[in-house]
Amino acid sequence: MRAVVRTAAAAATALALLLTGCGGGGGGGTDGRITIRFQSLAWQKESVDANKQLVREWNASHPDVRVQYVQGSWDSVHDQLLTSFEGDEAPDVIHDASDDLADFAYGGYLADLRTLLPGRLTADIPERSWRTTTFDGGVYGVPFLQEPRVLIANTKILKASGVRVPTPEKPWSWTEFAQVTKKLTGKGRYGVAWPLKEPVSVTLNLGLSAGGELFHRGADGKVTLAMDDGDLVVPRTIHDQVNTEHSAARTALGMGGGDTLPGLFGGKYAMVPLGFSYRQQVVEQAPKGFEWTVLPAPAGSAGPAQGVSPQTLSVAQDSPHKKEAVEFIDFLLRPANMVRLAKGDWMLPTGKDALADPSLHTPDRGWATGVALAGALRSAPAQSVRGYPEWKDKVATPAYQEYYSGAIDAAELRKRLVEDGNRVLARYQR
């Protein structure tokens, strides 16, 4: 998921939910029809249009079960959902991301879908994707959209440098990547810009390629933090690019992904690691004549593996119409419809049938590269860890930010992430 700052959208969401009385009660109208509320977090026009059109198609073909579309916002979804759950006003069908589900699942707010899901949908989505929404043996969401992290590169700079251009079949290693960024660095230009305003998920998800796990679950089910050499490959690469090799722009460390695009377009950065969906912003914002390409992220000892937190569809535990809600989810995620949703968000579908759609295998705008990486996507390391949000915000984010800026060394990074982190996790596992 890409969380995009939309302050106005957050305010609009709160107003919309107030006006609609977005309640899990759903219920039947005066005409006897069932009404279920679907809260969508789509925000790009193409994605909003695709979601609303699918709702219209459902309503036209299901006269007895009406779906009401409610617009939500990535900015405020966690707090808004928590408030609606506690106030018994949750939507029936909930759009979110898998890394936001753990506390809701353990808290009893989401329905366990195992007995409700149709066999077609269960079989179509790979087991590795289902793991992202499985908590304590229950399935609390349907993962349907995902995005790898890729390198968006200036084609002219790449060609002029003479470096080997990586492919999904033969990506750069992390060592080769560091060498390439040095070669791409020149007068007034950095080889790479790392937008690390939110550094934790980027670091952990890319770290899987080097065998990094950081979170380890014991036989008793409890999770502890431990940092080995694999966990340091990605952080050390970034740290050295910024502080030792000067091949990565220091000013980018405090940026969000979109903030780096003007520098990419202007030749200040040769490459930027971004989520796959950022291609849309490149298409919309790049100046005329700008040539760009999509490259796979570097690979390590575990190959091109990456952690991912897919977008999900869940059902509120208090919804009186769980069966109908799941039927609507099944409709939304039919292969052809999943392709429409994926294209609207410039992401990849999780479903095997949708992922095989020929329209997603074109080299145009990097679609084929993304599809080739889909099989390497894994559940994000902290996906089911209770206490992860607090660890991320209070421990990991400041620790990584200080390490990447050069303010602390690797030993201090390890101490903070592990020792301070285990104290946080322990409170959630007593």
XYZ file of C-alpha atoms in Angstrom:
430
model
C 0.000 0.000 0.000
C 1.079 3.529 -0.643
C -0.115 5.886 2.050
C -0.380 9.340 0.493
C -0.822 12.474 2.560
C -4.263 13.824 1.839
C -5.251 16.159 4.684
C -8.329 17.425 2.910
C -9.354 13.882 2.063
C -9.077 12.888 5.723
C -11.397 15.719 6.722
C -13.802 14.784 3.947
C -13.766 11.185 5.124
C -14.729 12.122 8.657
C -17.582 14.259 7.333
C -18.770 11.572 4.937
C -18.808 8.922 7.651
C -20.729 11.246 9.948
C -23.321 12.010 7.291
C -23.774 8.405 6.156
C -23.850 6.936 9.639
C -21.511 4.279 8.328
C -22.656 1.416 10.504
C -21.948 -2.275 10.431
C -25.661 -2.718 11.153
C -26.258 -2.364 7.416
C -29.654 -3.945 7.618
C -32.552 -3.887 5.251
C -34.266 -0.845 3.869
C -37.974 -0.156 3.848
C -38.198 -2.111 0.580
C -36.819 -5.231 2.229
C -33.440 -5.109 0.496
C -30.236 -5.745 2.380
C -27.772 -2.860 2.355
C -24.076 -3.423 3.001
C -21.592 -0.595 3.282
C -18.273 -0.821 1.459
C -15.598 1.594 2.655
C -12.993 2.035 -0.072
C -9.614 3.722 0.300
C -9.160 4.242 -3.431
C -7.932 7.796 -3.998
C -6.591 8.034 -7.552
C -9.275 8.923 -10.096
C -8.772 5.735 -12.113
C -9.051 3.627 -8.983
C -12.077 5.459 -7.569
C -13.810 5.184 -10.941
C -13.090 1.444 -11.154
C -14.409 0.796 -7.633
C -17.562 2.846 -8.129
C -18.259 1.231 -11.503
C -17.965 -2.244 -9.971
C -20.379 -1.242 -7.206
C -22.842 -0.066 -9.875
C -22.467 -3.360 -11.736
C -23.092 -5.335 -8.555
C -26.190 -3.300 -7.691
C -27.577 -3.723 -11.199
C -27.274 -7.509 -11.022
C -28.157 -8.030 -7.329
C -31.475 -6.249 -6.682
C -31.876 -7.785 -3.226
C -28.431 -6.799 -1.873
C -27.485 -3.170 -2.360
C -23.909 -1.990 -1.793
C -23.378 1.558 -0.588
C -19.980 3.021 -1.499
C -18.303 5.032 1.283
C -15.082 6.927 0.621
C -12.319 6.460 3.178
C -8.777 7.813 3.406
C -5.408 6.151 3.945
C -4.464 9.105 6.169
C -6.961 8.366 8.883
C -8.108 4.794 8.342
C -6.623 3.157 11.455
C -7.995 5.660 13.966
C -11.275 5.996 12.063
C -11.813 2.235 12.022
C -10.929 1.890 15.706
C -13.490 4.571 16.560
C -16.139 2.977 14.365
C -15.508 -0.493 15.811
C -15.802 0.747 19.371
C -18.914 2.735 18.488
C -20.575 -0.195 16.671
C -20.581 1.819 13.441
C -18.063 -0.055 11.310
C -18.656 -0.566 7.583
C -19.523 -4.112 6.543
C -16.744 -4.424 3.940
C -13.461 -2.789 4.912
C -10.632 -1.810 2.562
C -7.281 -1.595 4.370
C -3.731 -2.955 4.223
C -2.548 -6.199 5.780
C -0.036 -4.523 8.104
C -2.914 -2.626 9.732
C -5.024 -5.710 10.516
C -3.226 -7.448 13.396
C -4.578 -5.381 16.282
C -8.094 -5.398 14.768
C -7.960 -9.174 14.260
C -6.653 -9.915 17.761
C -9.131 -7.414 19.175
C -12.100 -9.319 17.771
C -13.228 -6.562 15.415
C -12.853 -8.513 12.160
C -14.645 -11.669 11.042
C -12.667 -14.868 10.526
C -13.349 -15.585 6.852
C -12.252 -19.223 6.693
C -15.759 -20.680 6.564
C -17.131 -17.884 4.390
C -14.671 -17.678 1.512
C -15.576 -19.470 -1.735
C -13.177 -22.148 -2.932
C -12.507 -20.280 -6.166
C -11.124 -17.256 -4.371
C -9.168 -19.286 -1.839
C -7.475 -21.293 -4.604
C -6.793 -18.296 -6.860
C -4.734 -16.317 -4.322
C -1.379 -17.945 -3.418
C -0.694 -19.192 0.094
C 2.154 -16.693 0.497
C -0.404 -13.885 0.093
C -2.904 -15.459 2.502
C -0.178 -15.490 5.153
C -0.293 -11.691 5.206
C -3.860 -11.759 6.561
C -3.611 -14.837 8.795
C -3.414 -14.193 12.533
C -3.476 -16.914 15.178
C -4.828 -19.366 12.599
C -7.720 -17.195 11.414
C -8.026 -15.352 8.096
C -9.129 -11.757 8.603
C -8.823 -10.220 5.153
C -8.547 -11.024 1.469
C -5.247 -9.728 0.028
C -5.941 -8.439 -3.482
C -3.439 -5.767 -4.567
C 0.320 -5.719 -4.001
C 3.367 -3.809 -5.181
C 7.058 -4.630 -5.223
C 9.631 -1.951 -4.617
C 11.505 -1.221 -7.843
C 14.163 1.154 -9.143
C 12.859 3.865 -11.437
C 15.831 5.012 -13.472
C 16.790 7.704 -15.968
C 17.389 5.699 -19.146
C 19.775 8.193 -20.743
C 22.051 8.262 -17.691
C 22.066 4.459 -17.522
C 22.982 4.086 -21.182
C 25.701 6.731 -21.029
C 27.326 5.083 -17.988
C 27.750 1.701 -19.645
C 26.679 -0.197 -16.499
C 25.021 -3.579 -16.801
C 21.269 -3.130 -16.849
C 19.641 -5.632 -14.467
C 16.659 -7.811 -15.296
C 14.261 -9.725 -13.023
C 16.136 -12.883 -14.023
C 19.537 -11.341 -13.291
C 19.202 -8.431 -10.848
C 22.065 -6.517 -9.299
C 23.422 -7.891 -6.041
C 23.579 -5.381 -3.200
C 27.338 -5.172 -3.709
C 26.972 -4.547 -7.448
C 24.223 -2.015 -6.766
C 26.600 -0.044 -4.523
C 29.261 -0.128 -7.235
C 26.782 1.012 -9.884
C 25.566 3.967 -7.837
C 29.166 5.142 -7.443
C 29.643 4.923 -11.204
C 26.411 6.832 -11.841
C 27.461 9.631 -9.491
C 28.991 12.648 -11.168
C 29.114 16.414 -11.090
C 25.794 17.629 -9.698
C 24.316 14.131 -9.767
C 23.846 11.278 -7.295
C 23.560 7.657 -8.355
C 20.522 7.124 -6.144
C 18.124 8.982 -3.882
C 16.571 7.047 -0.996
C 13.283 8.688 0.108
C 13.270 7.522 3.727
C 10.857 9.769 5.547
C 9.260 6.466 6.601
C 12.325 4.188 6.724
C 11.111 1.103 8.565
C 8.982 -0.819 6.060
C 11.421 -0.042 3.225
C 14.355 -1.374 5.216
C 12.625 -4.481 6.548
C 10.910 -5.443 3.301
C 14.027 -5.106 1.152
C 16.036 -6.813 3.891
C 14.308 -10.125 3.175
C 16.428 -10.396 0.021
C 19.541 -10.596 2.203
C 18.034 -13.118 4.582
C 17.113 -10.497 7.164
C 14.141 -11.291 9.379
C 14.681 -9.295 12.597
C 11.456 -10.661 14.134
C 11.649 -14.262 15.342
C 8.722 -16.282 16.695
C 9.553 -18.934 19.271
C 7.903 -22.281 19.960
C 5.744 -20.558 22.578
C 4.399 -18.171 19.932
C 6.129 -15.134 21.391
C 8.106 -12.819 19.118
C 11.530 -11.397 19.918
C 13.925 -9.204 17.991
C 17.391 -10.406 17.002
C 19.687 -8.763 14.460
C 22.203 -10.795 12.478
C 24.418 -9.990 9.491
C 21.563 -10.399 7.006
C 19.559 -7.714 8.787
C 22.411 -5.238 8.305
C 22.999 -5.656 4.556
C 20.390 -3.131 3.415
C 20.895 -0.569 6.230
C 24.664 -0.672 5.822
C 24.405 -0.260 2.042
C 22.250 2.836 2.405
C 24.354 4.244 5.250
C 27.572 3.872 3.273
C 26.068 5.329 0.104
C 25.072 8.446 2.032
C 27.983 8.871 4.433
C 31.022 7.156 2.932
C 30.636 6.839 -0.823
C 28.459 9.955 -1.243
C 26.589 8.222 -4.054
C 23.188 8.785 -2.404
C 21.649 12.183 -1.746
C 21.573 13.056 1.959
C 18.741 15.543 1.399
C 16.461 12.747 0.158
C 16.493 10.948 3.514
C 13.700 13.140 4.835
C 11.609 12.964 1.674
C 8.556 10.973 0.712
C 8.650 9.054 -2.557
C 6.934 11.690 -4.675
C 9.282 14.390 -3.388
C 12.198 12.791 -5.244
C 10.588 12.818 -8.676
C 11.549 16.397 -9.656
C 15.194 15.502 -8.934
C 14.878 12.338 -11.020
C 13.343 14.278 -13.917
C 15.997 16.987 -13.664
C 18.949 14.582 -13.710
C 19.927 15.195 -10.082
C 19.351 11.502 -9.291
C 19.996 8.634 -11.679
C 17.669 6.227 -9.832
C 15.057 6.247 -7.097
C 13.767 3.148 -5.251
C 9.973 3.475 -5.176
C 6.821 1.417 -4.895
C 5.589 0.041 -8.210
C 2.524 2.307 -8.217
C 4.658 5.449 -8.410
C 4.903 4.809 -12.151
C 1.616 6.634 -12.489
C 3.104 9.818 -11.038
C 6.072 9.467 -13.379
C 3.732 9.214 -16.375
C 1.680 12.197 -15.220
C 4.485 14.480 -14.044
C 7.565 13.748 -16.167
C 8.538 16.471 -18.645
C 8.136 15.751 -22.318
C 11.009 13.661 -23.639
C 12.020 12.193 -20.278
C 13.082 8.581 -20.790
C 12.712 6.190 -17.876
C 12.733 2.510 -17.138
C 11.703 0.165 -14.336
C 14.438 -2.048 -12.875
C 14.196 -4.794 -10.216
C 15.440 -4.001 -6.727
C 18.803 -5.550 -5.792
C 18.883 -9.181 -4.674
C 20.851 -10.836 -1.887
C 21.451 -14.305 -0.504
C 17.695 -14.983 -0.558
C 17.352 -13.835 -4.159
C 14.851 -11.110 -5.092
C 12.585 -11.779 -2.091
C 10.736 -8.740 -0.757
C 8.302 -8.189 2.060
C 4.937 -6.797 1.079
C 1.771 -5.647 2.837
C -1.046 -6.109 0.306
C -4.226 -4.104 0.200
C -7.019 -6.123 1.752
C -10.784 -6.499 2.012
C -12.182 -7.551 5.395
C -15.604 -7.971 6.973
C -16.576 -6.423 10.286
C -17.282 -8.977 13.024
C -20.456 -7.083 13.964
C -21.843 -7.063 10.422
C -25.198 -8.902 10.322
C -24.625 -9.673 6.640
C -21.279 -11.448 6.536
C -22.403 -13.911 3.865
C -23.524 -11.137 1.514
C -20.419 -9.089 2.274
C -18.168 -11.980 1.248
C -20.248 -12.554 -1.895
C -19.612 -8.929 -2.833
C -15.872 -9.337 -2.153
C -15.880 -12.428 -4.373
C -17.538 -10.371 -7.124
C -15.026 -7.534 -6.772
C -12.167 -10.009 -7.032
C -13.222 -12.035 -10.029
C -10.116 -12.191 -12.260
C -11.293 -9.607 -14.789
C -12.427 -7.262 -12.028
C -9.185 -7.711 -10.085
C -7.296 -6.664 -13.221
C -9.437 -3.516 -13.430
C -8.675 -2.671 -9.796
C -4.964 -3.344 -10.275
C -4.739 -1.103 -13.325
C -6.675 1.626 -11.550
C -4.092 1.636 -8.738
C -1.081 0.842 -10.961
C -0.403 -2.168 -8.763
C -0.319 -5.948 -9.206
C -3.192 -8.320 -8.476
C -2.564 -11.176 -6.069
C -4.824 -13.595 -7.932
C -3.042 -16.056 -10.217
C -5.645 -15.774 -12.985
C -5.604 -11.974 -12.917
C -1.815 -11.879 -12.846
C -1.762 -13.972 -16.028
C -3.809 -11.391 -17.940
C -1.871 -10.472 -21.128
C -2.468 -6.758 -20.583
C -0.199 -6.899 -17.510
C 2.680 -8.541 -19.371
C 3.521 -5.653 -21.646
C 6.977 -4.031 -21.289
C 5.256 -0.655 -21.578
C 5.652 1.364 -18.356
C 7.326 -1.535 -16.582
C 4.276 -3.778 -16.195
C 6.147 -6.924 -17.256
C 8.974 -6.232 -14.815
C 6.513 -5.955 -11.949
C 4.718 -9.159 -12.892
C 8.053 -10.985 -13.058
C 8.742 -9.949 -9.463
C 5.353 -10.994 -8.088
C 6.461 -14.522 -7.250
C 9.220 -13.188 -4.978
C 6.865 -11.174 -2.757
C 6.512 -12.465 0.794
C 4.668 -11.474 3.931
C 6.319 -8.415 5.473
C 8.529 -9.385 8.446
C 6.411 -7.707 11.122
C 3.043 -8.547 9.581
C 1.512 -10.371 12.551
C 3.554 -8.868 15.403
C 1.526 -7.215 18.117
C 3.182 -4.020 19.262
C 4.816 -3.424 15.897
C 3.201 0.023 15.393
C 4.634 1.269 18.699
C 8.053 -0.269 17.986
C 8.061 1.299 14.549
C 7.062 4.773 15.686
C 8.938 5.065 18.986
C 12.022 2.898 18.423
C 12.763 1.934 14.828
C 11.926 5.117 12.916
C 14.211 7.436 14.934
C 16.933 4.761 15.138
C 17.045 4.175 11.384
C 16.856 7.900 10.656
C 19.837 8.601 12.912
C 21.810 5.692 11.480
C 21.215 6.708 7.882
C 22.218 10.288 8.625
C 25.452 9.104 10.263
C 24.521 10.217 13.775
C 24.868 6.716 15.270
C 26.807 3.600 14.265
C 25.637 0.057 13.535
C 26.239 -1.106 17.106
C 23.975 1.593 18.497
C 21.361 0.829 15.811
C 21.377 -2.826 16.847
C 21.086 -1.922 20.542
C 18.096 0.321 19.997
C 16.210 -1.939 17.607
C 16.745 -5.095 19.635
C 17.062 -4.154 23.303
C 14.615 -1.259 23.327
C 12.393 -3.099 20.870
C 12.105 -6.264 22.935
C 10.972 -4.212 25.909
C 8.153 -2.812 23.768
C 7.083 -6.200 22.385
C 7.168 -7.803 25.833
C 4.385 -5.528 27.048
C 2.103 -6.863 24.312
C 2.890 -10.531 24.984
C 2.476 -10.861 28.731
